[in-house]
């Protein structure tokens, strides 16, 4: 079943797909657990699409911004289609979770928002990568170029292996190259 789900995700346009048991989410902050959205959730499916590497290489940054802005709607469409396919194929319940909004939490003082669940933590718990010193999700193939969405399901699925820390020991390239010097202790000061 897990293989079929991943095949469907890739056919619909996802570059990556990983699965995590709801047990992996036991330490999610109150109000941000998949179970807070869907109390029948037994497994979480994380999906991702990557931007082309070259968008990071060319000026103007408007190109990056244009296509980065489109990834959420593309990924949300993939998630919706996959959820419908799962319900049809496996006679289950499948709740697509938007990758970016809506957001119910905004901390104006620190200029930080939280989605319904943390997509980067979801990706880690579904075996798609690790969180780097930059506080971004890092994937072995796509680096930090992934946008992540999720599907919550009542199917009991086998979890993918967790990935090791993908940051190179002693490397501080992301911290050193941040023009605002906003990265410290694996956090980004949004201000």
mmCIF file of C-alpha atoms in Angstrom:
data_model
loop_
_atom_site.group_PDB
_atom_site.id
_atom_site.type_symbol
_atom_site.label_atom_id
_atom_site.label_comp_id
_atom_site.label_asym_id
_atom_site.label_seq_id
_atom_site.Cartn_x
_atom_site.Cartn_y
_atom_site.Cartn_z
ATOM 1 C CA UNK A 1 0.000 0.000 0.000
ATOM 2 C CA UNK A 2 2.841 2.422 0.878
ATOM 3 C CA UNK A 3 4.491 1.828 -2.499
ATOM 4 C CA UNK A 4 1.194 2.452 -4.324
ATOM 5 C CA UNK A 5 0.642 5.715 -2.386
ATOM 6 C CA UNK A 6 4.114 6.958 -3.331
ATOM 7 C CA UNK A 7 3.592 5.978 -6.973
ATOM 8 C CA UNK A 8 0.326 7.928 -7.043
ATOM 9 C CA UNK A 9 2.009 10.956 -5.446
ATOM 10 C CA UNK A 10 4.783 10.927 -8.046
ATOM 11 C CA UNK A 11 2.303 10.459 -10.910
ATOM 12 C CA UNK A 12 0.436 13.542 -9.690
ATOM 13 C CA UNK A 13 3.648 15.607 -9.700
ATOM 14 C CA UNK A 14 5.243 15.248 -6.262
ATOM 15 C CA UNK A 15 9.044 15.057 -6.257
ATOM 16 C CA UNK A 16 9.164 13.409 -2.824
ATOM 17 C CA UNK A 17 6.739 11.475 -0.644
ATOM 18 C CA UNK A 18 7.289 10.074 2.842
ATOM 19 C CA UNK A 19 5.138 8.428 5.490
ATOM 20 C CA UNK A 20 5.136 8.661 9.279
ATOM 21 C CA UNK A 21 3.019 6.973 11.910
ATOM 22 C CA UNK A 22 1.011 9.303 14.129
ATOM 23 C CA UNK A 23 3.093 7.965 17.053
ATOM 24 C CA UNK A 24 6.010 10.016 15.733
ATOM 25 C CA UNK A 25 3.985 13.195 16.357
ATOM 26 C CA UNK A 26 3.503 12.654 20.104
ATOM 27 C CA UNK A 27 5.721 15.649 20.938
ATOM 28 C CA UNK A 28 3.936 18.095 18.623
ATOM 29 C CA UNK A 29 2.989 21.303 20.451
ATOM 30 C CA UNK A 30 -0.570 21.413 21.773
ATOM 31 C CA UNK A 31 -2.867 22.718 19.070
ATOM 32 C CA UNK A 32 -0.456 21.822 16.235
ATOM 33 C CA UNK A 33 -0.667 18.021 16.200
ATOM 34 C CA UNK A 34 -2.215 16.197 13.252
ATOM 35 C CA UNK A 35 -4.641 14.763 15.831
ATOM 36 C CA UNK A 36 -5.862 18.287 16.596
ATOM 37 C CA UNK A 37 -7.055 18.491 12.984
ATOM 38 C CA UNK A 38 -8.198 14.903 12.465
ATOM 39 C CA UNK A 39 -8.724 12.792 15.575
ATOM 40 C CA UNK A 40 -8.843 9.540 13.542
ATOM 41 C CA UNK A 41 -5.359 10.140 12.079
ATOM 42 C CA UNK A 42 -3.121 7.075 12.191
ATOM 43 C CA UNK A 43 -0.561 8.091 9.545
ATOM 44 C CA UNK A 44 0.748 11.245 7.928
ATOM 45 C CA UNK A 45 1.891 11.433 4.318
ATOM 46 C CA UNK A 46 4.293 14.269 3.493
ATOM 47 C CA UNK A 47 4.574 15.460 -0.112
ATOM 48 C CA UNK A 48 7.045 17.861 -1.624
ATOM 49 C CA UNK A 49 7.848 19.636 -4.848
ATOM 50 C CA UNK A 50 11.192 21.249 -5.562
ATOM 51 C CA UNK A 51 12.098 24.431 -7.344
ATOM 52 C CA UNK A 52 14.656 24.101 -10.135
ATOM 53 C CA UNK A 53 18.188 24.594 -8.826
ATOM 54 C CA UNK A 54 18.907 27.265 -11.443
ATOM 55 C CA UNK A 55 16.341 29.669 -9.926
ATOM 56 C CA UNK A 56 18.837 30.222 -7.103
ATOM 57 C CA UNK A 57 21.556 31.096 -9.597
ATOM 58 C CA UNK A 58 20.009 33.782 -11.791
ATOM 59 C CA UNK A 59 19.108 37.401 -11.232
ATOM 60 C CA UNK A 60 16.648 38.884 -10.793
ATOM 61 C CA UNK A 61 15.352 37.301 -7.585
ATOM 62 C CA UNK A 62 11.901 38.044 -9.014
ATOM 63 C CA UNK A 63 12.108 34.772 -10.930
ATOM 64 C CA UNK A 64 12.634 32.831 -7.709
ATOM 65 C CA UNK A 65 9.834 34.741 -5.983
ATOM 66 C CA UNK A 66 7.412 34.194 -8.864
ATOM 67 C CA UNK A 67 7.831 30.422 -8.994
ATOM 68 C CA UNK A 68 8.230 29.967 -5.238
ATOM 69 C CA UNK A 69 4.843 31.655 -4.871
ATOM 70 C CA UNK A 70 3.256 29.147 -7.265
ATOM 71 C CA UNK A 71 4.556 26.021 -5.509
ATOM 72 C CA UNK A 72 1.952 26.159 -2.737
ATOM 73 C CA UNK A 73 -1.064 26.122 -5.048
ATOM 74 C CA UNK A 74 0.496 23.382 -7.194
ATOM 75 C CA UNK A 75 1.265 21.261 -4.119
ATOM 76 C CA UNK A 76 -2.179 21.851 -2.604
ATOM 77 C CA UNK A 77 -3.723 20.609 -5.875
ATOM 78 C CA UNK A 78 -1.546 17.481 -5.749
ATOM 79 C CA UNK A 79 -2.547 16.888 -2.116
ATOM 80 C CA UNK A 80 -6.251 17.260 -2.872
ATOM 81 C CA UNK A 81 -6.072 14.878 -5.838
ATOM 82 C CA UNK A 82 -4.028 12.338 -3.888
ATOM 83 C CA UNK A 83 -6.439 12.454 -0.927
ATOM 84 C CA UNK A 84 -9.353 11.743 -3.271
ATOM 85 C CA UNK A 85 -7.436 8.880 -4.922
ATOM 86 C CA UNK A 86 -6.583 7.363 -1.515
ATOM 87 C CA UNK A 87 -10.212 7.467 -0.406
ATOM 88 C CA UNK A 88 -11.315 5.818 -3.655
ATOM 89 C CA UNK A 89 -8.523 3.212 -3.837
ATOM 90 C CA UNK A 90 -8.205 2.246 -0.153
ATOM 91 C CA UNK A 91 -11.683 3.129 1.223
ATOM 92 C CA UNK A 92 -10.150 5.326 3.896
ATOM 93 C CA UNK A 93 -10.416 8.906 5.077
ATOM 94 C CA UNK A 94 -7.735 11.301 3.823
ATOM 95 C CA UNK A 95 -7.471 14.947 4.855
ATOM 96 C CA UNK A 96 -5.240 17.171 2.687
ATOM 97 C CA UNK A 97 -3.497 19.885 4.721
ATOM 98 C CA UNK A 98 -2.574 23.076 2.858
ATOM 99 C CA UNK A 99 1.150 23.699 2.732
ATOM 100 C CA UNK A 100 1.090 27.365 3.717
ATOM 101 C CA UNK A 101 -2.233 28.788 4.776
ATOM 102 C CA UNK A 102 -4.604 29.134 6.523
ATOM 103 C CA UNK A 103 -2.704 30.179 9.629
ATOM 104 C CA UNK A 104 -4.409 30.631 12.964
ATOM 105 C CA UNK A 105 -1.275 31.704 14.858
ATOM 106 C CA UNK A 106 0.569 34.975 14.282
ATOM 107 C CA UNK A 107 3.089 36.429 16.717
ATOM 108 C CA UNK A 108 3.258 40.060 15.588
ATOM 109 C CA UNK A 109 6.053 40.992 17.996
ATOM 110 C CA UNK A 110 8.416 38.326 16.616
ATOM 111 C CA UNK A 111 6.918 38.338 13.103
ATOM 112 C CA UNK A 112 6.393 34.586 13.094
ATOM 113 C CA UNK A 113 3.454 32.483 12.009
ATOM 114 C CA UNK A 114 2.566 28.842 12.473
ATOM 115 C CA UNK A 115 0.507 26.781 10.060
ATOM 116 C CA UNK A 116 -2.019 24.178 11.135
ATOM 117 C CA UNK A 117 0.905 21.769 11.546
ATOM 118 C CA UNK A 118 4.621 22.362 11.008
ATOM 119 C CA UNK A 119 5.380 21.140 7.501
ATOM 120 C CA UNK A 120 9.156 21.016 8.006
ATOM 121 C CA UNK A 121 8.738 18.908 11.160
ATOM 122 C CA UNK A 122 6.183 16.756 9.338
ATOM 123 C CA UNK A 123 8.700 16.179 6.537
ATOM 124 C CA UNK A 124 11.363 15.152 9.060
ATOM 125 C CA UNK A 125 8.991 12.755 10.862
ATOM 126 C CA UNK A 126 8.022 11.238 7.493
ATOM 127 C CA UNK A 127 11.660 10.577 6.542
ATOM 128 C CA UNK A 128 12.169 13.329 3.954
ATOM 129 C CA UNK A 129 15.154 15.075 5.537
ATOM 130 C CA UNK A 130 16.498 16.881 8.564
ATOM 131 C CA UNK A 131 16.369 20.419 9.893
ATOM 132 C CA UNK A 132 19.587 22.270 9.217
ATOM 133 C CA UNK A 133 21.425 24.967 11.117
ATOM 134 C CA UNK A 134 19.485 27.442 8.971
ATOM 135 C CA UNK A 135 16.249 26.102 10.540
ATOM 136 C CA UNK A 136 15.171 24.972 7.055
ATOM 137 C CA UNK A 137 14.300 21.447 5.972
ATOM 138 C CA UNK A 138 17.237 19.868 4.138
ATOM 139 C CA UNK A 139 16.635 16.951 1.800
ATOM 140 C CA UNK A 140 19.478 14.747 0.502
ATOM 141 C CA UNK A 141 18.518 15.280 -3.161
ATOM 142 C CA UNK A 142 16.891 18.720 -3.231
ATOM 143 C CA UNK A 143 18.629 20.573 -0.410
ATOM 144 C CA UNK A 144 16.352 23.309 0.936
ATOM 145 C CA UNK A 145 14.357 23.734 -2.307
ATOM 146 C CA UNK A 146 11.276 21.751 -1.224
ATOM 147 C CA UNK A 147 7.801 23.017 -0.456
ATOM 148 C CA UNK A 148 5.966 20.521 1.767
ATOM 149 C CA UNK A 149 2.297 19.594 2.110
ATOM 150 C CA UNK A 150 0.632 16.743 3.981
ATOM 151 C CA UNK A 151 -2.256 14.316 4.035
ATOM 152 C CA UNK A 152 -3.663 12.913 7.275
ATOM 153 C CA UNK A 153 -5.247 9.486 6.970
ATOM 154 C CA UNK A 154 -6.879 6.820 9.091
ATOM 155 C CA UNK A 155 -4.834 4.167 7.267
ATOM 156 C CA UNK A 156 -2.208 2.431 9.378
ATOM 157 C CA UNK A 157 0.898 2.744 7.248
ATOM 158 C CA UNK A 158 4.495 1.741 7.827
ATOM 159 C CA UNK A 159 6.769 4.694 8.571
ATOM 160 C CA UNK A 160 9.731 5.535 6.385
ATOM 161 C CA UNK A 161 13.153 5.585 8.016
ATOM 162 C CA UNK A 162 14.167 8.866 9.596
ATOM 163 C CA UNK A 163 17.078 10.618 7.878
ATOM 164 C CA UNK A 164 20.352 11.470 9.618
ATOM 165 C CA UNK A 165 21.371 15.088 10.170
ATOM 166 C CA UNK A 166 22.317 16.319 6.703
ATOM 167 C CA UNK A 167 24.329 19.344 7.873
ATOM 168 C CA UNK A 168 28.073 18.869 7.597
ATOM 169 C CA UNK A 169 29.810 19.049 10.958
ATOM 170 C CA UNK A 170 31.664 22.320 11.345
ATOM 171 C CA UNK A 171 29.934 23.952 8.368
ATOM 172 C CA UNK A 172 28.450 27.377 8.985
ATOM 173 C CA UNK A 173 27.936 28.501 5.373
ATOM 174 C CA UNK A 174 24.250 29.394 5.848
ATOM 175 C CA UNK A 175 24.924 31.308 9.057
ATOM 176 C CA UNK A 176 27.926 33.166 7.630
ATOM 177 C CA UNK A 177 26.195 34.103 4.363
ATOM 178 C CA UNK A 178 22.974 35.450 5.897
ATOM 179 C CA UNK A 179 23.051 39.166 5.005
ATOM 180 C CA UNK A 180 21.068 40.140 8.114
ATOM 181 C CA UNK A 181 22.979 37.756 10.433
ATOM 182 C CA UNK A 182 19.559 36.504 11.527
ATOM 183 C CA UNK A 183 20.438 32.805 11.980
ATOM 184 C CA UNK A 184 21.481 31.709 15.458
ATOM 185 C CA UNK A 185 20.967 28.481 17.417
ATOM 186 C CA UNK A 186 19.024 26.861 14.534
ATOM 187 C CA UNK A 187 16.496 29.699 14.603
ATOM 188 C CA UNK A 188 15.880 32.654 12.329
ATOM 189 C CA UNK A 189 15.138 36.028 13.855
ATOM 190 C CA UNK A 190 12.426 37.239 11.475
ATOM 191 C CA UNK A 191 12.780 40.844 12.613
#
